[in-house]
Amino acid sequence: MMKEKNASSQDYFILLGFSNWPHLELILFVVILMFYLMTLISNLFIIILSYLDSHLHTPMYFFLSNLSFLDLCYTTSSIPQLLVNLLGPEKNISYVGCMIQLYFVLALGTAERVLLVVMSYDRYAAVCRPLHYTVLMHPRFCHLLAVASWVSGFTTSALHSSFTSWVPLCGHCQVDHFFCEVAALLRLSCVDTRANELTLMVMSSIFVIIPLILILSSYGAIAQAVLRMQSTAGLQKVFGSCGAHLLVVSLFFIPVMCIYLQPPTRGSQDQGKFIALFYTVVTPSLNPLIYTLRNKDIKGAVKRLMRWEMEM
């Protein structure tokens, strides 16, 4: 019989990742590296532009800057390790590194879901309560909402990470995922993990289903307000700002729901890796493009910045 031992006594883990498809590893490395660089450049662009241009010092772009910074941190918490593992034969990660990665992936993912709710409320206030918008979205209140998003993510992650680190392991250290994830680590245990799984399910419901309900409720109210609008220009502005946010919400929540709602089979585990890869790598790189592609405010800010540089 394999000797039980606590997770904290484990020296390292092996992230199996995509080792079942060795012929895909080089291709995945190139594709993921391209998306990662695009994520870094595009999100840094939004953060810097929102800071430099005074016309973008509004609640919408304040929250968008927070989202961009979250995406930067979220991808950096797992993608560099994945790139190293894809390129080399060694796929090890130290126990401390695994626990740090687990903590930040959970914290940043949860914070992003809460922030998307906050952004949907901002759009609701802008469309449905335009006369009271400056009062409702006061700068101090906006900062409190952003802080609440970050605090909720890091607090929830502390709970999950602590429970996971206490689980006794069965001797082997192969994690069937490309990053340290709660469900994959629980599969290494040789004891009853139903309490951990119940905690995971409850917290997932709170920070996946409830945020989605709140976002859909906000957009339900926005849809009613849009139907009462007579101005074509007003309709275009609403669809421009709200449509982009709703698309970002869909790209983030649909893959997450697919992972949590499918039955835990071997096939679904392999499928889950690619779904997780999508919302970990692809979605953060698409968010800036979605928000800036047809955004007149961003285009105006870029023109002003270029004009200012030419005058220097």
mmCIF file of C-alpha atoms in Angstrom:
data_model
loop_
_atom_site.group_PDB
_atom_site.id
_atom_site.type_symbol
_atom_site.label_atom_id
_atom_site.label_comp_id
_atom_site.label_asym_id
_atom_site.label_seq_id
_atom_site.Cartn_x
_atom_site.Cartn_y
_atom_site.Cartn_z
ATOM 1 C CA MET A 1 0.000 0.000 0.000
ATOM 2 C CA MET A 2 1.163 3.503 -0.784
ATOM 3 C CA LYS A 3 1.852 5.539 2.303
ATOM 4 C CA GLU A 4 -0.449 8.491 2.930
ATOM 5 C CA LYS A 5 1.201 11.839 3.378
ATOM 6 C CA ASN A 6 0.085 15.414 3.700
ATOM 7 C CA ALA A 7 0.324 17.636 0.643
ATOM 8 C CA SER A 8 2.767 19.912 2.430
ATOM 9 C CA SER A 9 5.299 17.049 2.639
ATOM 10 C CA GLN A 10 5.334 16.725 -1.158
ATOM 11 C CA ASP A 11 8.537 18.175 -2.671
ATOM 12 C CA TYR A 12 7.199 18.674 -6.178
ATOM 13 C CA PHE A 13 4.357 17.896 -8.584
ATOM 14 C CA ILE A 14 4.438 16.840 -12.230
ATOM 15 C CA LEU A 15 2.032 18.825 -14.411
ATOM 16 C CA LEU A 16 1.042 16.326 -17.097
ATOM 17 C CA GLY A 17 -0.622 19.037 -19.175
ATOM 18 C CA PHE A 18 -0.789 17.962 -22.818
ATOM 19 C CA SER A 19 1.775 15.137 -22.591
ATOM 20 C CA ASN A 20 -0.843 12.753 -24.046
ATOM 21 C CA TRP A 21 -0.423 14.683 -27.307
ATOM 22 C CA PRO A 22 3.382 15.105 -27.633
ATOM 23 C CA HIS A 23 3.052 15.959 -31.344
ATOM 24 C CA LEU A 24 0.955 19.009 -30.387
ATOM 25 C CA GLU A 25 3.281 20.428 -27.738
ATOM 26 C CA LEU A 26 5.486 22.483 -30.087
ATOM 27 C CA ILE A 27 2.446 23.837 -31.942
ATOM 28 C CA LEU A 28 0.748 24.696 -28.653
ATOM 29 C CA PHE A 29 3.921 26.418 -27.449
ATOM 30 C CA VAL A 30 4.021 28.720 -30.490
ATOM 31 C CA VAL A 31 0.280 29.489 -30.420
ATOM 32 C CA ILE A 32 0.155 30.084 -26.653
ATOM 33 C CA LEU A 33 3.274 32.278 -26.758
ATOM 34 C CA MET A 34 1.699 34.437 -29.480
ATOM 35 C CA PHE A 35 -1.538 34.829 -27.525
ATOM 36 C CA TYR A 36 0.372 35.546 -24.298
ATOM 37 C CA LEU A 37 2.450 38.303 -25.924
ATOM 38 C CA MET A 38 -0.711 39.740 -27.468
ATOM 39 C CA THR A 39 -2.361 39.691 -24.026
ATOM 40 C CA LEU A 40 0.569 41.532 -22.438
ATOM 41 C CA ILE A 41 0.812 44.196 -25.136
ATOM 42 C CA SER A 42 -2.912 44.887 -25.611
ATOM 43 C CA ASN A 43 -3.806 44.991 -21.912
ATOM 44 C CA LEU A 44 -0.805 47.174 -21.062
ATOM 45 C CA PHE A 45 -1.901 49.462 -23.908
ATOM 46 C CA ILE A 46 -5.364 49.911 -22.360
ATOM 47 C CA ILE A 47 -3.962 50.509 -18.858
ATOM 48 C CA ILE A 48 -1.430 53.116 -20.041
ATOM 49 C CA LEU A 49 -3.862 54.856 -22.397
ATOM 50 C CA SER A 50 -6.577 55.057 -19.713
ATOM 51 C CA TYR A 51 -4.039 56.584 -17.318
ATOM 52 C CA LEU A 52 -2.580 59.131 -19.757
ATOM 53 C CA ASP A 53 -5.785 60.425 -21.393
ATOM 54 C CA SER A 54 -7.971 62.525 -19.090
ATOM 55 C CA HIS A 55 -11.015 61.892 -21.318
ATOM 56 C CA LEU A 56 -10.866 58.242 -20.240
ATOM 57 C CA HIS A 57 -10.920 59.041 -16.517
ATOM 58 C CA THR A 58 -14.460 57.677 -16.199
ATOM 59 C CA PRO A 59 -15.892 54.723 -14.229
ATOM 60 C CA MET A 60 -16.145 52.581 -17.370
ATOM 61 C CA TYR A 61 -12.459 52.894 -18.244
ATOM 62 C CA PHE A 62 -11.402 52.694 -14.593
ATOM 63 C CA PHE A 63 -13.061 49.267 -14.378
ATOM 64 C CA LEU A 64 -11.713 48.325 -17.820
ATOM 65 C CA SER A 65 -8.188 49.116 -16.604
ATOM 66 C CA ASN A 66 -8.787 46.884 -13.589
ATOM 67 C CA LEU A 67 -10.001 44.112 -15.907
ATOM 68 C CA SER A 68 -6.903 44.486 -18.076
ATOM 69 C CA PHE A 69 -4.634 44.317 -15.025
ATOM 70 C CA LEU A 70 -6.524 41.244 -13.786
ATOM 71 C CA ASP A 71 -6.093 39.567 -17.169
ATOM 72 C CA LEU A 72 -2.365 40.347 -17.120
ATOM 73 C CA CYS A 73 -1.947 38.812 -13.674
ATOM 74 C CA TYR A 74 -4.265 35.879 -14.408
ATOM 75 C CA THR A 75 -2.406 34.754 -17.518
ATOM 76 C CA THR A 76 1.018 35.343 -15.927
ATOM 77 C CA SER A 77 0.090 33.128 -12.968
ATOM 78 C CA SER A 78 -0.032 30.008 -15.178
ATOM 79 C CA ILE A 79 1.108 30.609 -18.772
ATOM 80 C CA PRO A 80 4.908 31.047 -18.228
ATOM 81 C CA GLN A 81 5.021 27.724 -16.359
ATOM 82 C CA LEU A 82 2.975 26.087 -19.129
ATOM 83 C CA LEU A 83 5.364 27.409 -21.809
ATOM 84 C CA VAL A 84 8.364 26.012 -19.929
ATOM 85 C CA ASN A 85 6.663 22.625 -19.571
ATOM 86 C CA LEU A 86 5.685 22.496 -23.245
ATOM 87 C CA LEU A 87 9.211 23.258 -24.426
ATOM 88 C CA GLY A 88 11.245 20.995 -22.121
ATOM 89 C CA PRO A 89 11.116 17.363 -20.991
ATOM 90 C CA GLU A 90 10.851 18.376 -17.324
ATOM 91 C CA LYS A 91 7.306 19.219 -16.277
ATOM 92 C CA ASN A 92 7.958 19.655 -12.576
ATOM 93 C CA ILE A 93 6.684 22.414 -10.333
ATOM 94 C CA SER A 94 7.720 22.714 -6.703
ATOM 95 C CA TYR A 95 5.161 22.254 -3.964
ATOM 96 C CA VAL A 96 5.482 25.912 -2.937
ATOM 97 C CA GLY A 97 5.219 27.030 -6.560
ATOM 98 C CA CYS A 98 2.122 24.870 -7.056
ATOM 99 C CA MET A 99 0.386 26.277 -3.988
ATOM 100 C CA ILE A 100 1.244 29.858 -4.985
ATOM 101 C CA GLN A 101 -0.070 29.208 -8.503
ATOM 102 C CA LEU A 102 -3.246 27.607 -7.119
ATOM 103 C CA TYR A 103 -3.845 30.588 -4.845
ATOM 104 C CA PHE A 104 -3.395 33.258 -7.514
ATOM 105 C CA VAL A 105 -5.317 31.432 -10.267
ATOM 106 C CA LEU A 106 -8.309 31.029 -7.929
ATOM 107 C CA ALA A 107 -8.032 34.555 -6.550
ATOM 108 C CA LEU A 108 -7.734 36.312 -9.892
ATOM 109 C CA GLY A 109 -10.406 34.184 -11.594
ATOM 110 C CA THR A 110 -12.895 34.902 -8.806
ATOM 111 C CA ALA A 111 -12.013 38.607 -8.730
ATOM 112 C CA GLU A 112 -12.623 38.835 -12.488
ATOM 113 C CA ARG A 113 -16.111 37.347 -12.178
ATOM 114 C CA VAL A 114 -17.017 39.871 -9.469
ATOM 115 C CA LEU A 115 -15.519 42.720 -11.503
ATOM 116 C CA LEU A 116 -17.632 41.734 -14.527
ATOM 117 C CA VAL A 117 -20.704 42.089 -12.282
ATOM 118 C CA VAL A 118 -19.508 45.538 -11.213
ATOM 119 C CA MET A 119 -18.996 46.531 -14.863
ATOM 120 C CA SER A 120 -22.510 45.373 -15.748
ATOM 121 C CA TYR A 121 -23.880 47.522 -12.894
ATOM 122 C CA ASP A 122 -21.926 50.485 -14.282
ATOM 123 C CA ARG A 123 -23.564 49.965 -17.691
ATOM 124 C CA TYR A 124 -26.974 49.619 -16.002
ATOM 125 C CA ALA A 125 -26.484 52.920 -14.156
ATOM 126 C CA ALA A 126 -25.304 54.663 -17.357
ATOM 127 C CA VAL A 127 -28.271 53.492 -19.460
ATOM 128 C CA CYS A 128 -31.137 53.193 -16.969
ATOM 129 C CA ARG A 129 -30.203 55.974 -14.517
ATOM 130 C CA PRO A 130 -28.374 58.544 -16.682
ATOM 131 C CA LEU A 131 -29.469 61.572 -14.635
ATOM 132 C CA HIS A 132 -28.135 60.004 -11.428
ATOM 133 C CA TYR A 133 -25.075 58.353 -12.968
ATOM 134 C CA THR A 134 -22.463 60.745 -11.556
ATOM 135 C CA VAL A 135 -23.963 60.321 -8.080
ATOM 136 C CA LEU A 136 -24.327 56.529 -8.296
ATOM 137 C CA MET A 137 -20.858 55.981 -9.736
ATOM 138 C CA HIS A 138 -18.933 58.442 -7.596
ATOM 139 C CA PRO A 139 -15.138 57.933 -7.888
ATOM 140 C CA ARG A 140 -14.859 56.878 -4.241
ATOM 141 C CA PHE A 141 -17.660 54.313 -4.698
ATOM 142 C CA CYS A 142 -15.977 53.015 -7.871
ATOM 143 C CA HIS A 143 -12.735 52.482 -5.962
ATOM 144 C CA LEU A 144 -14.629 50.637 -3.226
ATOM 145 C CA LEU A 145 -16.262 48.352 -5.815
ATOM 146 C CA ALA A 146 -12.879 47.585 -7.398
ATOM 147 C CA VAL A 147 -11.327 46.850 -3.993
ATOM 148 C CA ALA A 148 -14.304 44.613 -3.122
ATOM 149 C CA SER A 149 -13.709 42.609 -6.324
ATOM 150 C CA TRP A 150 -10.059 42.014 -5.482
ATOM 151 C CA VAL A 151 -10.690 41.289 -1.790
ATOM 152 C CA SER A 152 -13.486 38.789 -2.537
ATOM 153 C CA GLY A 153 -11.199 36.891 -4.909
ATOM 154 C CA PHE A 154 -8.216 36.681 -2.569
ATOM 155 C CA THR A 155 -10.360 35.837 0.464
ATOM 156 C CA THR A 156 -12.185 33.011 -1.326
ATOM 157 C CA SER A 157 -8.929 31.680 -2.708
ATOM 158 C CA ALA A 158 -7.415 31.547 0.785
ATOM 159 C CA LEU A 159 -10.260 29.227 1.842
ATOM 160 C CA HIS A 160 -9.886 26.888 -1.159
ATOM 161 C CA SER A 161 -6.091 26.822 -1.029
ATOM 162 C CA SER A 162 -6.037 26.037 2.693
ATOM 163 C CA PHE A 163 -8.535 23.177 2.372
ATOM 164 C CA THR A 164 -6.639 21.730 -0.612
ATOM 165 C CA SER A 165 -3.210 21.904 1.069
ATOM 166 C CA TRP A 166 -4.525 19.891 4.051
ATOM 167 C CA VAL A 167 -5.624 16.930 1.899
ATOM 168 C CA PRO A 168 -3.427 13.791 2.401
ATOM 169 C CA LEU A 169 -1.930 12.431 -0.818
ATOM 170 C CA CYS A 170 -1.369 8.842 -1.911
ATOM 171 C CA GLY A 171 2.297 9.045 -2.777
ATOM 172 C CA HIS A 172 2.185 9.908 -6.482
ATOM 173 C CA CYS A 173 2.526 13.498 -7.631
ATOM 174 C CA GLN A 174 1.184 13.615 -11.207
ATOM 175 C CA VAL A 175 -1.350 16.433 -11.646
ATOM 176 C CA ASP A 176 -3.517 15.783 -14.705
ATOM 177 C CA HIS A 177 -3.710 19.422 -15.786
ATOM 178 C CA PHE A 178 -1.461 22.173 -17.166
ATOM 179 C CA PHE A 179 -1.682 24.213 -13.952
ATOM 180 C CA CYS A 180 -2.340 23.511 -10.281
ATOM 181 C CA GLU A 181 -6.121 23.313 -10.080
ATOM 182 C CA VAL A 182 -8.267 22.288 -7.094
ATOM 183 C CA ALA A 183 -10.131 19.387 -8.734
ATOM 184 C CA ALA A 184 -6.929 17.966 -10.262
ATOM 185 C CA LEU A 185 -5.100 18.100 -6.906
ATOM 186 C CA LEU A 186 -8.036 16.466 -5.081
ATOM 187 C CA ARG A 187 -7.729 13.478 -7.452
ATOM 188 C CA LEU A 188 -4.324 12.738 -5.909
ATOM 189 C CA SER A 189 -5.901 12.088 -2.516
ATOM 190 C CA CYS A 190 -6.581 8.627 -1.138
ATOM 191 C CA VAL A 191 -9.072 9.862 1.477
ATOM 192 C CA ASP A 192 -12.670 11.012 1.247
ATOM 193 C CA THR A 193 -12.669 14.487 -0.349
ATOM 194 C CA ARG A 194 -16.439 15.009 -0.415
ATOM 195 C CA ALA A 195 -16.169 17.919 2.038
ATOM 196 C CA ASN A 196 -13.655 19.634 -0.256
ATOM 197 C CA GLU A 197 -15.806 18.924 -3.316
ATOM 198 C CA LEU A 198 -18.879 20.293 -1.547
ATOM 199 C CA THR A 199 -16.983 23.450 -0.602
ATOM 200 C CA LEU A 200 -15.794 23.795 -4.193
ATOM 201 C CA MET A 201 -19.343 23.338 -5.523
ATOM 202 C CA VAL A 202 -20.859 25.860 -3.092
ATOM 203 C CA MET A 203 -18.211 28.501 -3.743
ATOM 204 C CA SER A 204 -18.421 27.882 -7.494
ATOM 205 C CA SER A 205 -22.181 28.434 -7.318
ATOM 206 C CA ILE A 206 -21.699 31.666 -5.406
ATOM 207 C CA PHE A 207 -18.996 33.062 -7.691
ATOM 208 C CA VAL A 208 -20.157 31.639 -11.036
ATOM 209 C CA ILE A 209 -23.948 31.276 -11.063
ATOM 210 C CA ILE A 210 -24.833 34.282 -8.885
ATOM 211 C CA PRO A 211 -22.584 36.715 -10.834
ATOM 212 C CA LEU A 212 -24.074 35.412 -14.083
ATOM 213 C CA ILE A 213 -27.621 35.954 -12.766
ATOM 214 C CA LEU A 214 -26.752 39.505 -11.649
ATOM 215 C CA ILE A 215 -25.174 40.316 -15.020
ATOM 216 C CA LEU A 216 -28.161 38.956 -16.956
ATOM 217 C CA SER A 217 -30.527 40.902 -14.667
ATOM 218 C CA SER A 218 -28.611 44.117 -15.384
ATOM 219 C CA TYR A 219 -28.794 43.521 -19.116
ATOM 220 C CA GLY A 220 -32.460 42.612 -18.887
ATOM 221 C CA ALA A 221 -33.114 46.070 -17.416
ATOM 222 C CA ILE A 222 -30.843 47.635 -20.058
ATOM 223 C CA ALA A 223 -32.762 45.851 -22.843
ATOM 224 C CA GLN A 224 -36.052 47.289 -21.541
ATOM 225 C CA ALA A 225 -34.533 50.790 -21.446
ATOM 226 C CA VAL A 226 -33.158 50.383 -24.979
ATOM 227 C CA LEU A 227 -36.574 49.401 -26.343
ATOM 228 C CA ARG A 228 -37.984 52.684 -25.014
ATOM 229 C CA MET A 229 -35.268 54.778 -26.690
ATOM 230 C CA GLN A 230 -36.204 56.899 -29.700
ATOM 231 C CA SER A 231 -32.721 58.207 -30.597
ATOM 232 C CA THR A 232 -30.741 56.155 -33.118
ATOM 233 C CA ALA A 233 -27.473 57.674 -31.887
ATOM 234 C CA GLY A 234 -28.369 56.673 -28.332
ATOM 235 C CA LEU A 235 -29.100 53.125 -29.408
ATOM 236 C CA GLN A 236 -25.759 52.835 -31.206
ATOM 237 C CA LYS A 237 -23.878 54.136 -28.158
ATOM 238 C CA VAL A 238 -25.636 51.652 -25.861
ATOM 239 C CA PHE A 239 -24.987 48.706 -28.171
ATOM 240 C CA GLY A 240 -21.361 49.795 -28.590
ATOM 241 C CA SER A 241 -20.545 49.880 -24.874
ATOM 242 C CA CYS A 242 -22.889 47.161 -23.586
ATOM 243 C CA GLY A 243 -22.443 44.761 -26.485
ATOM 244 C CA ALA A 244 -18.683 44.619 -25.942
ATOM 245 C CA HIS A 245 -19.081 43.870 -22.236
ATOM 246 C CA LEU A 246 -21.717 41.202 -22.870
ATOM 247 C CA LEU A 247 -19.418 39.487 -25.390
ATOM 248 C CA VAL A 248 -16.557 39.483 -22.851
ATOM 249 C CA VAL A 249 -18.913 37.993 -20.240
ATOM 250 C CA SER A 250 -19.925 35.237 -22.674
ATOM 251 C CA LEU A 251 -16.310 34.376 -23.544
ATOM 252 C CA PHE A 252 -15.433 34.078 -19.849
ATOM 253 C CA PHE A 253 -18.510 32.428 -18.330
ATOM 254 C CA ILE A 254 -19.505 29.913 -21.034
ATOM 255 C CA PRO A 255 -16.207 27.930 -20.865
ATOM 256 C CA VAL A 256 -16.301 28.024 -17.045
ATOM 257 C CA MET A 257 -19.878 26.703 -17.031
ATOM 258 C CA CYS A 258 -18.915 23.954 -19.509
ATOM 259 C CA ILE A 259 -16.200 22.706 -17.160
ATOM 260 C CA TYR A 260 -18.282 22.761 -13.989
ATOM 261 C CA LEU A 261 -21.466 21.291 -15.518
ATOM 262 C CA GLN A 262 -19.985 18.299 -17.364
ATOM 263 C CA PRO A 263 -19.681 14.895 -15.618
ATOM 264 C CA PRO A 264 -16.222 13.996 -14.260
ATOM 265 C CA THR A 265 -15.082 11.430 -16.859
ATOM 266 C CA ARG A 266 -11.654 10.835 -18.376
ATOM 267 C CA GLY A 267 -12.772 12.259 -21.696
ATOM 268 C CA SER A 268 -14.239 15.325 -20.050
ATOM 269 C CA GLN A 269 -10.967 15.842 -18.148
ATOM 270 C CA ASP A 270 -9.012 16.030 -21.420
ATOM 271 C CA GLN A 271 -11.688 18.227 -22.954
ATOM 272 C CA GLY A 272 -11.631 20.420 -19.850
ATOM 273 C CA LYS A 273 -7.927 21.150 -20.362
ATOM 274 C CA PHE A 274 -8.590 22.661 -23.785
ATOM 275 C CA ILE A 275 -11.593 24.604 -22.487
ATOM 276 C CA ALA A 276 -9.469 25.914 -19.603
ATOM 277 C CA LEU A 277 -6.760 26.788 -22.126
ATOM 278 C CA PHE A 278 -9.297 28.869 -24.040
ATOM 279 C CA TYR A 279 -10.408 31.064 -21.138
ATOM 280 C CA THR A 280 -6.873 31.219 -19.704
ATOM 281 C CA VAL A 281 -5.067 32.136 -22.933
ATOM 282 C CA VAL A 282 -7.498 33.235 -25.648
ATOM 283 C CA THR A 283 -10.134 35.215 -23.717
ATOM 284 C CA PRO A 284 -7.687 37.629 -21.988
ATOM 285 C CA SER A 285 -6.119 38.433 -25.373
ATOM 286 C CA LEU A 286 -9.505 39.081 -27.000
ATOM 287 C CA ASN A 287 -10.901 41.351 -24.260
ATOM 288 C CA PRO A 288 -8.886 44.459 -25.276
ATOM 289 C CA LEU A 289 -9.724 43.926 -28.955
ATOM 290 C CA ILE A 290 -13.439 43.608 -28.198
ATOM 291 C CA TYR A 291 -13.476 46.811 -26.151
ATOM 292 C CA THR A 292 -11.333 48.885 -28.527
ATOM 293 C CA LEU A 293 -12.212 47.652 -32.028
ATOM 294 C CA ARG A 294 -15.240 49.935 -32.504
ATOM 295 C CA ASN A 295 -14.721 52.212 -29.515
ATOM 296 C CA LYS A 296 -14.682 55.883 -30.511
ATOM 297 C CA ASP A 297 -13.342 56.980 -27.106
ATOM 298 C CA ILE A 298 -10.274 54.743 -27.448
ATOM 299 C CA LYS A 299 -9.691 55.821 -31.054
ATOM 300 C CA GLY A 300 -9.956 59.461 -30.008
ATOM 301 C CA ALA A 301 -7.511 58.886 -27.149
ATOM 302 C CA VAL A 302 -5.017 57.239 -29.533
ATOM 303 C CA LYS A 303 -5.249 60.194 -31.950
ATOM 304 C CA ARG A 304 -4.733 62.686 -29.127
ATOM 305 C CA LEU A 305 -1.730 60.720 -27.862
ATOM 306 C CA MET A 306 -0.174 60.561 -31.336
ATOM 307 C CA ARG A 307 -0.792 64.287 -31.848
ATOM 308 C CA TRP A 308 0.812 65.036 -28.477
ATOM 309 C CA GLU A 309 3.887 62.930 -29.369
ATOM 310 C CA MET A 310 4.271 64.726 -32.694
ATOM 311 C CA GLU A 311 4.148 68.086 -30.957
ATOM 312 C CA MET A 312 6.839 67.066 -28.479
#
